[in-house]
Each structure stands twice: as structure tokens, then as C-alpha cells.
PDB file of C-alpha atoms in Angstrom:
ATOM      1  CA  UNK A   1     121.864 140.033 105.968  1.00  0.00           C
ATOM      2  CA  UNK A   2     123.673 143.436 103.854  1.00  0.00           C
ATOM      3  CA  UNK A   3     123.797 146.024 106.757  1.00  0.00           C
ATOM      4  CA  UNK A   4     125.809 149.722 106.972  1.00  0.00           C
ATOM      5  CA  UNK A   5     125.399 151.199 110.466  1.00  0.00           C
ATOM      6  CA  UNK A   6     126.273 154.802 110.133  1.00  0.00           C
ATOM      7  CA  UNK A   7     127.692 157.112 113.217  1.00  0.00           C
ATOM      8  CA  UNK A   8     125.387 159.318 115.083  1.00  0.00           C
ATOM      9  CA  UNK A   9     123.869 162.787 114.452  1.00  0.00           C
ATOM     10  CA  UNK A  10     126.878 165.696 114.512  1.00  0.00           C
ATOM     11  CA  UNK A  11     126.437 169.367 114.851  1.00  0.00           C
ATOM     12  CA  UNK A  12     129.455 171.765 113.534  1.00  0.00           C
ATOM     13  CA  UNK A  13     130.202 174.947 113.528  1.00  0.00           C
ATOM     14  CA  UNK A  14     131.521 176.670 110.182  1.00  0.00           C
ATOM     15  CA  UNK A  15     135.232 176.441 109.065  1.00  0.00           C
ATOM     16  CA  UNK A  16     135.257 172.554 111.388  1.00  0.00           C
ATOM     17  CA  UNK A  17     135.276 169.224 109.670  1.00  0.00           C
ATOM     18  CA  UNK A  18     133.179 165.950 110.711  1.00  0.00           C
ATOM     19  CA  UNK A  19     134.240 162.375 110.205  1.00  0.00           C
ATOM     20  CA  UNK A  20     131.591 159.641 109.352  1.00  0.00           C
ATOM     21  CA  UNK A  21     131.948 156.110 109.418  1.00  0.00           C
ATOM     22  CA  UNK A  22     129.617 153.260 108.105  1.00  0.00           C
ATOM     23  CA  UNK A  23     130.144 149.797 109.473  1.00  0.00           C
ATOM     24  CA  UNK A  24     129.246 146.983 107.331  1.00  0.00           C
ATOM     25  CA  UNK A  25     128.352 143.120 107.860  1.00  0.00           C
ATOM     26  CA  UNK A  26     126.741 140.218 106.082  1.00  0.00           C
ATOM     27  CA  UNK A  27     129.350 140.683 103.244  1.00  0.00           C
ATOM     28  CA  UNK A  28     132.399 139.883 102.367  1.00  0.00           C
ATOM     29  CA  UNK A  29     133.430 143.824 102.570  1.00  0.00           C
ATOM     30  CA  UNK A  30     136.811 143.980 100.019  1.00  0.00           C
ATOM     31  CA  UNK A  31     134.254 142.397  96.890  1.00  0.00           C
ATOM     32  CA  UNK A  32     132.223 145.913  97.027  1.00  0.00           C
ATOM     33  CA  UNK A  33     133.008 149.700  96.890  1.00  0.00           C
ATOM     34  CA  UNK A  34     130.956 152.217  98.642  1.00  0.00           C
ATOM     35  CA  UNK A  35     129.439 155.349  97.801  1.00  0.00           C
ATOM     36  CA  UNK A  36     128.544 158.648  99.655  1.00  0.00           C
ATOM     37  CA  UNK A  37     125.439 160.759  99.065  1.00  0.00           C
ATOM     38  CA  UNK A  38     124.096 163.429 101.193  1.00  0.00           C
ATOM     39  CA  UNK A  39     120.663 164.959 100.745  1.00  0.00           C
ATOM     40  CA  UNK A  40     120.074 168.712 101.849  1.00  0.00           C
ATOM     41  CA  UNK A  41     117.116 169.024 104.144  1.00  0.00           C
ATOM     42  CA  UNK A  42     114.379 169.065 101.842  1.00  0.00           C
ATOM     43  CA  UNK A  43     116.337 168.432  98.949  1.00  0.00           C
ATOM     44  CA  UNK A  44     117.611 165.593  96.663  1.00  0.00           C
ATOM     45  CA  UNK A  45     120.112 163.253  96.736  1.00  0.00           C
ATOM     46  CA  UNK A  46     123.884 164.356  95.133  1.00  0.00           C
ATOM     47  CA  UNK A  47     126.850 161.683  94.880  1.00  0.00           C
ATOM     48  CA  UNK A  48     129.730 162.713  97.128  1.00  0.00           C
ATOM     49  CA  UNK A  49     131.740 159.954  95.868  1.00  0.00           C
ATOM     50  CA  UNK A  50     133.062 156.282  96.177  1.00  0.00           C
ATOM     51  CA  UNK A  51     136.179 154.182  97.543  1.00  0.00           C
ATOM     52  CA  UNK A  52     137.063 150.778  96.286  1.00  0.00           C
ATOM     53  CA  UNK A  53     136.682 148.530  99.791  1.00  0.00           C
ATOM     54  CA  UNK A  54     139.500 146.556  98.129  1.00  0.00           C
ATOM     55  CA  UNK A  55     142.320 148.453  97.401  1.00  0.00           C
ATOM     56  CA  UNK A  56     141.150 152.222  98.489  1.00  0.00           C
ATOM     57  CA  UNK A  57     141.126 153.538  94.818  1.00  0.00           C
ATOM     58  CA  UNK A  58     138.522 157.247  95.266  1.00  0.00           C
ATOM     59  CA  UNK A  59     136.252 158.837  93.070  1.00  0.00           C
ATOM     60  CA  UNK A  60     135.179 161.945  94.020  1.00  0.00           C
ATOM     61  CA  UNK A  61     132.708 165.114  92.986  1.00  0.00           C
ATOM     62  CA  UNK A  62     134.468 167.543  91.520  1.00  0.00           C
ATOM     63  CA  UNK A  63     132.864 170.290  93.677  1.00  0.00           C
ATOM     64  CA  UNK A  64     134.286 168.732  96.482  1.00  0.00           C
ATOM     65  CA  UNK A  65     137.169 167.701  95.501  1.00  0.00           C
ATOM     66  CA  UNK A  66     140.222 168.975  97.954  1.00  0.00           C
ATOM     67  CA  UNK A  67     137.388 169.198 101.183  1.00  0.00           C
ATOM     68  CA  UNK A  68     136.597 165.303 101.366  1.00  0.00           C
ATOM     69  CA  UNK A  69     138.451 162.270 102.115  1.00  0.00           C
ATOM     70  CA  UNK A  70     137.215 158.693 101.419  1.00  0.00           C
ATOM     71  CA  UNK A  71     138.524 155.748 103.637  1.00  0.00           C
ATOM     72  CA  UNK A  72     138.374 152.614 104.531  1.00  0.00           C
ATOM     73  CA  UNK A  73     139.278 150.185 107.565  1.00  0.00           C
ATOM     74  CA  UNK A  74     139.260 146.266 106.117  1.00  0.00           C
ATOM     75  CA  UNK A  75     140.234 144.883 109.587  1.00  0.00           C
ATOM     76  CA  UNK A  76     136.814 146.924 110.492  1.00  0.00           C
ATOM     77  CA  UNK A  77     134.851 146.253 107.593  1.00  0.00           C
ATOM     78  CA  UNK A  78     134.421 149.884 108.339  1.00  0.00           C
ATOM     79  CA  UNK A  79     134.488 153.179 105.759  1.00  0.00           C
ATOM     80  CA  UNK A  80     134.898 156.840 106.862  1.00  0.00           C
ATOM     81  CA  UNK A  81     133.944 160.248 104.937  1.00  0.00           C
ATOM     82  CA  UNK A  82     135.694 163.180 106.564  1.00  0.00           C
ATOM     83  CA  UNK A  83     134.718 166.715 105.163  1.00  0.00           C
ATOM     84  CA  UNK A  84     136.718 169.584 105.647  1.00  0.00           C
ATOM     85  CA  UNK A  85     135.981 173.440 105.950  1.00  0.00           C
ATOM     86  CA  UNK A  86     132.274 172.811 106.557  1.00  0.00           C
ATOM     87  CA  UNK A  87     129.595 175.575 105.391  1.00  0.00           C
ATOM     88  CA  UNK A  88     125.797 176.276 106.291  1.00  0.00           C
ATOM     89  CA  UNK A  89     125.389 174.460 103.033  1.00  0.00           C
ATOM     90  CA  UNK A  90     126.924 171.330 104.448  1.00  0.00           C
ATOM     91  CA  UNK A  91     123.645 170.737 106.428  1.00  0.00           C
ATOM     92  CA  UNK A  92     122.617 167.681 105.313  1.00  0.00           C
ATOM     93  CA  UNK A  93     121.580 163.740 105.909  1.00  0.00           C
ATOM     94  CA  UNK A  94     125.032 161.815 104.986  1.00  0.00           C
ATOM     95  CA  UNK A  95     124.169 158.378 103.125  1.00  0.00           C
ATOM     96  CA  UNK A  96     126.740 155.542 102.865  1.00  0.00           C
ATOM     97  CA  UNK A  97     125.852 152.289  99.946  1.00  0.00           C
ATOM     98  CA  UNK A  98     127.469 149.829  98.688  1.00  0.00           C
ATOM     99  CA  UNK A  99     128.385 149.485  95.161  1.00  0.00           C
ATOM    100  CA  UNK A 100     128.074 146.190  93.483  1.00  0.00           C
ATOM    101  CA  UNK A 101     131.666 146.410  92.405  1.00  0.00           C
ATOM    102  CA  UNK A 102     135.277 147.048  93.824  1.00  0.00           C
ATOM    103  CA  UNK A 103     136.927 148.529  90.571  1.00  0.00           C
ATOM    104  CA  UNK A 104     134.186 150.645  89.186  1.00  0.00           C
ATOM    105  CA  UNK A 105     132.433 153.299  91.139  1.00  0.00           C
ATOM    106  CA  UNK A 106     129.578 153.553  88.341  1.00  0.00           C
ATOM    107  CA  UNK A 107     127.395 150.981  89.697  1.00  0.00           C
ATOM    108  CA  UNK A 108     123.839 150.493  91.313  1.00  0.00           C
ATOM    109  CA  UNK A 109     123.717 151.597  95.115  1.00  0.00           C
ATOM    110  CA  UNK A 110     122.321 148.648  96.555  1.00  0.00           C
ATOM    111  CA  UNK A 111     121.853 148.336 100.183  1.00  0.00           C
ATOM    112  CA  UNK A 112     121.850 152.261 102.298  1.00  0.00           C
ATOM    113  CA  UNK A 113     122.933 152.747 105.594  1.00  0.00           C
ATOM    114  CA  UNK A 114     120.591 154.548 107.695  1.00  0.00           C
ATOM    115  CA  UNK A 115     121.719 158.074 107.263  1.00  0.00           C
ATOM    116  CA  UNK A 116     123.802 160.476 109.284  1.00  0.00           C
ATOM    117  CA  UNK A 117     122.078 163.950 110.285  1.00  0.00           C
ATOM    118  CA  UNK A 118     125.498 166.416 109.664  1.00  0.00           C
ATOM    119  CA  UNK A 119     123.909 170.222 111.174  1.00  0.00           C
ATOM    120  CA  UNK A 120     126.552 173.345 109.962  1.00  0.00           C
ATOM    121  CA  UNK A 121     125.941 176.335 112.220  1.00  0.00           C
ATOM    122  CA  UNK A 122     127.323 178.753 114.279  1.00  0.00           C
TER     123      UNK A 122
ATOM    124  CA  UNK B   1     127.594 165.837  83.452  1.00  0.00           C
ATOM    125  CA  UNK B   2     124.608 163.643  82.665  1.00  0.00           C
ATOM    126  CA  UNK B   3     121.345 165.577  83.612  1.00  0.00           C
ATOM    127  CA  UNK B   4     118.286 163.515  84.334  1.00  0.00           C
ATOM    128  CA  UNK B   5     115.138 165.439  84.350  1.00  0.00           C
ATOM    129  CA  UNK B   6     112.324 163.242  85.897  1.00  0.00           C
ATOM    130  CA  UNK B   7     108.659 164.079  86.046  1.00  0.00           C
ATOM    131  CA  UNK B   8     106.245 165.037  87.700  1.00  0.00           C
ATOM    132  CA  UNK B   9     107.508 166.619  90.765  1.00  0.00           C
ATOM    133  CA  UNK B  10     104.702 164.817  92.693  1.00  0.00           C
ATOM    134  CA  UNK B  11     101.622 163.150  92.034  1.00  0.00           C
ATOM    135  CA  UNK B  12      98.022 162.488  93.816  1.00  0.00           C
ATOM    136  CA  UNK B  13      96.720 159.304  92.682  1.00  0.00           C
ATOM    137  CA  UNK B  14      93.841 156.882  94.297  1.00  0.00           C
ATOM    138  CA  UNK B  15      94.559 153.384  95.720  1.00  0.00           C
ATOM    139  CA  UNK B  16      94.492 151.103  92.607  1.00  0.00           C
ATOM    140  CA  UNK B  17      95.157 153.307  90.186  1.00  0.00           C
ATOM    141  CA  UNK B  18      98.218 152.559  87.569  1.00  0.00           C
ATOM    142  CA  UNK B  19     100.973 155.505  88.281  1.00  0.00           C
ATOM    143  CA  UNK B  20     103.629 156.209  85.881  1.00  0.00           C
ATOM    144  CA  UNK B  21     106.867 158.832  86.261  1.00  0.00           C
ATOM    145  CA  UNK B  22     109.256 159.494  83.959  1.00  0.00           C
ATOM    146  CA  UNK B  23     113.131 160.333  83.661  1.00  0.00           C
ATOM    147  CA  UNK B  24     114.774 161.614  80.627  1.00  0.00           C
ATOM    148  CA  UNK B  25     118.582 162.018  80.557  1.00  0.00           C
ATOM    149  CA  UNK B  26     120.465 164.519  78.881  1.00  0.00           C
ATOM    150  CA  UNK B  27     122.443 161.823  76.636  1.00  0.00           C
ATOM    151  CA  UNK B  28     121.968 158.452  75.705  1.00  0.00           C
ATOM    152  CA  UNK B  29     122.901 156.566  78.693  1.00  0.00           C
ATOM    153  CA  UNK B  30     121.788 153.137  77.509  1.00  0.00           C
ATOM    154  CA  UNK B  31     120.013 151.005  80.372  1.00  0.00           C
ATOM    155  CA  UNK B  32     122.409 152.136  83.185  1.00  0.00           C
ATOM    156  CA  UNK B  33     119.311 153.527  85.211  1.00  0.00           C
ATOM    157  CA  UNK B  34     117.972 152.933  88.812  1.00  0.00           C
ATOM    158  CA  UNK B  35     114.836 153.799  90.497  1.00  0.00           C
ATOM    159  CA  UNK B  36     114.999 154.149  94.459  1.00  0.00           C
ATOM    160  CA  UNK B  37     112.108 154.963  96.683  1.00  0.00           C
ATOM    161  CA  UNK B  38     112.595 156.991  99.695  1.00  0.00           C
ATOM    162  CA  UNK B  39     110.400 157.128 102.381  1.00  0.00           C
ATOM    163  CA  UNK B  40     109.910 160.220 105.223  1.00  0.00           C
ATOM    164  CA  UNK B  41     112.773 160.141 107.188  1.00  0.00           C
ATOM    165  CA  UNK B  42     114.511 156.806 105.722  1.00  0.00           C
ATOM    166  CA  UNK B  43     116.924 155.866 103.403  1.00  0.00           C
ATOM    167  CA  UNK B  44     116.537 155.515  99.698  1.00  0.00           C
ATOM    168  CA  UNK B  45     115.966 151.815  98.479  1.00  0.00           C
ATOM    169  CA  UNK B  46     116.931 150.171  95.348  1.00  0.00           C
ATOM    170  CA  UNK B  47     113.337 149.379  93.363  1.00  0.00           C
ATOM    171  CA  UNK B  48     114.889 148.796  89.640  1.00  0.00           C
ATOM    172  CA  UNK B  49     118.223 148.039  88.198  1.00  0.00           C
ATOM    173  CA  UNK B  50     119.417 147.856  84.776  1.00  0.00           C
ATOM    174  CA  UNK B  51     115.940 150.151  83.866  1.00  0.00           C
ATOM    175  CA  UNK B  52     113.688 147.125  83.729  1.00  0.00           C
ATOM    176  CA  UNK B  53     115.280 144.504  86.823  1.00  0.00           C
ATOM    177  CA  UNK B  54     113.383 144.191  89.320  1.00  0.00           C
ATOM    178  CA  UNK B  55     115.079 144.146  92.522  1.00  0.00           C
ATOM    179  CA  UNK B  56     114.836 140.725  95.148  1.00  0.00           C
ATOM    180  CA  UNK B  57     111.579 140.988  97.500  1.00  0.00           C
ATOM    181  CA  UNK B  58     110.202 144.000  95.911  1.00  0.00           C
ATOM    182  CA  UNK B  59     106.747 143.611  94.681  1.00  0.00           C
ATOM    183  CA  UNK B  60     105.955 142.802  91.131  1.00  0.00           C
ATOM    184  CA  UNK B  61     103.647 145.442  90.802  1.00  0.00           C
ATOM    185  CA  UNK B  62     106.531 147.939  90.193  1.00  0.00           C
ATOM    186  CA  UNK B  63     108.222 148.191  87.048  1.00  0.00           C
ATOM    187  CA  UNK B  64     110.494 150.211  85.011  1.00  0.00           C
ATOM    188  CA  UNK B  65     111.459 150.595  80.787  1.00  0.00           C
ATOM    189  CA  UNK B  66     112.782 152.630  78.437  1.00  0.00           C
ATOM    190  CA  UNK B  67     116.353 152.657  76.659  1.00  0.00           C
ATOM    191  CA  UNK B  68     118.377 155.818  75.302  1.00  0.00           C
ATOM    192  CA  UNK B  69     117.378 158.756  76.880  1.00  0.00           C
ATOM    193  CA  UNK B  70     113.839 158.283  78.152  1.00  0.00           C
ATOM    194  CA  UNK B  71     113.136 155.944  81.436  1.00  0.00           C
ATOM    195  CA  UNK B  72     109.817 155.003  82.727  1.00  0.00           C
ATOM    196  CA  UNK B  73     109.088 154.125  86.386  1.00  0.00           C
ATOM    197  CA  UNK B  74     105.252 152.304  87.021  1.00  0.00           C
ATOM    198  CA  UNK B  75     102.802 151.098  90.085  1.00  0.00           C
ATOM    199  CA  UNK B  76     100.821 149.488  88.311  1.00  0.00           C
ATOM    200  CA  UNK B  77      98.159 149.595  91.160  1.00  0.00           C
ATOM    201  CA  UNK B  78      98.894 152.214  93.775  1.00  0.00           C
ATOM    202  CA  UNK B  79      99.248 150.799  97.372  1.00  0.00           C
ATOM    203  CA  UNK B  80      98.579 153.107 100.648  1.00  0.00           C
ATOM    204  CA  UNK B  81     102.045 151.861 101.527  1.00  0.00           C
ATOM    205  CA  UNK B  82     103.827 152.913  98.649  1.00  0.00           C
ATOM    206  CA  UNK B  83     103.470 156.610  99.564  1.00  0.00           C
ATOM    207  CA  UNK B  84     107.022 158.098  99.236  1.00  0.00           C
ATOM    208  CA  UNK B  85     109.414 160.291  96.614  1.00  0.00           C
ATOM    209  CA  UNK B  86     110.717 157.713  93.705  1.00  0.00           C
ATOM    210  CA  UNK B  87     113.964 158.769  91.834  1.00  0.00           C
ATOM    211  CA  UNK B  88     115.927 158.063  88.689  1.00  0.00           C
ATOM    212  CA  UNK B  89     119.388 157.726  89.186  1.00  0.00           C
ATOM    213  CA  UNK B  90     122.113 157.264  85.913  1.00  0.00           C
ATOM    214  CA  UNK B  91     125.027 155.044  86.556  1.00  0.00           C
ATOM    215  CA  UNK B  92     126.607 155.492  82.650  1.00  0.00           C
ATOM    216  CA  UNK B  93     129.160 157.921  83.782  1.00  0.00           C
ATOM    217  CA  UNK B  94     130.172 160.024  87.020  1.00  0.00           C
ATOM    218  CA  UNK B  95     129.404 162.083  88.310  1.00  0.00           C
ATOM    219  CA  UNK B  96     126.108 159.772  89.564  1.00  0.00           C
ATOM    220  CA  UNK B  97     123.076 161.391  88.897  1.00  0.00           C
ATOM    221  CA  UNK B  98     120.251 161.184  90.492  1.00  0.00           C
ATOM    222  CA  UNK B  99     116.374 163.055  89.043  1.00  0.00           C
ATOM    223  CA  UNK B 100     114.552 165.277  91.197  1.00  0.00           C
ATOM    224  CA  UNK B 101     112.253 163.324  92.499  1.00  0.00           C
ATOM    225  CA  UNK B 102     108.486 162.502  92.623  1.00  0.00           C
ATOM    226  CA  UNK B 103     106.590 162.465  95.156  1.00  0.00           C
ATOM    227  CA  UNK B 104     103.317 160.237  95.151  1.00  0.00           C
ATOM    228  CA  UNK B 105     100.749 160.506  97.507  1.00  0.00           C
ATOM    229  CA  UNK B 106      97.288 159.228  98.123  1.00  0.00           C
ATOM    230  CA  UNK B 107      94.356 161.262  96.681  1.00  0.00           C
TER     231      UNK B 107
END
């Protein structure tokens, strides 16, 4: 069965940057992108952005564009977020999906990975 | 980039009773839709594709229509399990968009 097993729970303090990785299995990973949506506590959800699992193409938000990276491990079936300069604001549940295609990041978000709890404070 | 303005915010409804939320986007977006239900402290899951596909292994008593610019989401007969916040989400062009929300709960 489709699963993404997201790292554990991080706490930060301002101006640092966290790294995030969501493992898949039960697919074959390079057929599928992957998408990244966090979700303020509270709040709800807002598309980070999306990496093509077969050849690494990114999409990203424009108001994060220059603070967030997008990767990918194939040998791993593995794919990383890392934001940069983190704020208060930051705080937030980190989502990884997969995307039902590898070419176009405007797709359904089908399966979720559990969610990774990303705390900003000093 | 593509608003989608879904409503109500939330919603008390008995068990059995048909509920119905709504999503209107800010453009015509065609039938690139997709309703996700979230429950307290898990992740969002894929209910509805293409506006009106139901997902594999989710019950047939949830439903979704609409074309355009106006989306409809529907239980047709609330369950005590199906308590959670339902969103819209537009997949037409990015940045993806998701609604607000709406949370349902049991009256």
C-alpha cells in the first residue's frame, strides 16, 4: 500500500532552517511528483510547492520562493523540504503528497504523509 | 491567483441529515476541484476528484458537483464518524488553492 513517512517533530529558533524528509513505498516513486503543504496551527492548508520524483523539475510559492528547497533521493525513494531563515510564522504542521503526475505539479494530492510538527521560537 | 471561497465556516447538523458545503472560485476553473477531509490531528484525505469522482473505498454517501466557478460538496446522511473540517482545493493553475474550510459537527 501508498505510504509517506515524514521525519519527526523539530523545534527552531528564528533566523535557523529545518530539513524534512518524506519516505515513500508501495509505488513506483519516479511515476509521481510530490507536493508540500503546511497548515498554521489552527489554520488552513497553503501549497508550499512540488518536485517532479523523476527528473527534480520544482514548483514553488512565490512567497517563498528563495527560502525553500525541494529535493529528492530516487535511490531512497525519499523527498526533502529544507526552509531557510525560519520566522514565528513558520510554526506549522509540514504535509508531504503525492501528485498523480511527474511532469505537472497541478494535480490531485492523493495519498498524505502523516505530518511534521515544525515549532519557530526563541 | 485562483481564490476559492467555500462555505459555511462550520456546520451543526444531526446524524442522518443530508449536509451540503459549497466552494466558489474566483475564475472558471472547469472541474479541476478536490474535496479532502481532515480530521483532529490527522492528515487531510482525498474524498473527490475531478469535482464529482469519487475516490476508491470512500463511502458512496459523499458526493461532489458543480462546473465553472461554483463546487458543491454533500453527506448525504451525516455519520457520527464523519465529524471533521472538509475543503475545496483548485488544481486549474498554481499556485494550489485550497478553501477555508468547514467544519461539521454533530448537533
Amino acid at each position: 500500500q501508498v505510504q509517506l513517512v515524514q521525519s519527526g517533530t523539530e523545534v527552531k529558533k528564528p533566523g535557523a532552517s529545518v530539513k524534512v524528509s518524506c519516505k515513500a513505498s508501495g509505488y513506483t516513486f519516479i511515476s509521481y511528483g510530490i507536493s508540500w503543504v503546511r497548515q498554521a496551527p489552527g489554520q488552513g492548508l497553503e501549497w508550499m510547492g512540488w518536485i517532479s520524483d523523476y527528473n527534480g523539475n520544482t514548483d514553488y510559492a512565490q512567497n517563498l520562493q528563495g527560502r525553500v528547497t525541494m529535493t529528492t533521493d530516487i535511490s531512497t525513494s525519499t523527498a526533502y523540504m529544507e526552509l531557510r531563515s525560519l520566522r514565528s510564522d513558520d510554526t506549522a504542521v509540514y504535509y508531504c503528497a503525492r501528485v498523480g503526475d511527474s511532469y505537472d505539479p497541478k494535480g490531485t494530492l492523493d495519498y498524505w504523509g502523516q505530518g511534521t510538527l515544525v515549532t519557530v521560537s526563541s | 491567483d485562483i481564490q476559492m471561497t467555500q462555505s459555511p465556516s462550520s456546520l451543526s447538523a444531526s446524524v442522518g441529515d443530508r449536509v451540503t458545503i459549497s466552494c466558489q472560485a474566483s475564475q472558471d476553473i472547469s472541474n479541476y476541484v478536490n474535496w479532502y477531509q481532515q480530521k483532529p490531528g490527522e492528515a487531510p484525505k482525498l474524498l473527490i476528484y475531478d469535482a464529482t469522482s469519487l475516490e476508491t473505498g470512500v463511502p458512496s454517501r459523499f458526493s461532489g458537483g458543480g462546473s465553472g466557478t461554483d463546487f458543491t460538496f454533500t453527506i448525504s446522511s451525516l455519520q457520527p464518524e464523519d465529524i471533521a473540517t472538509y475543503y475545496c482545493q483548485q488544481f486549474d493553475n498554481l499556485p494550489l488553492t485550497f478553501g477555508g474550510g468547514t467544519k461539521v459537527e454533530i448537533k
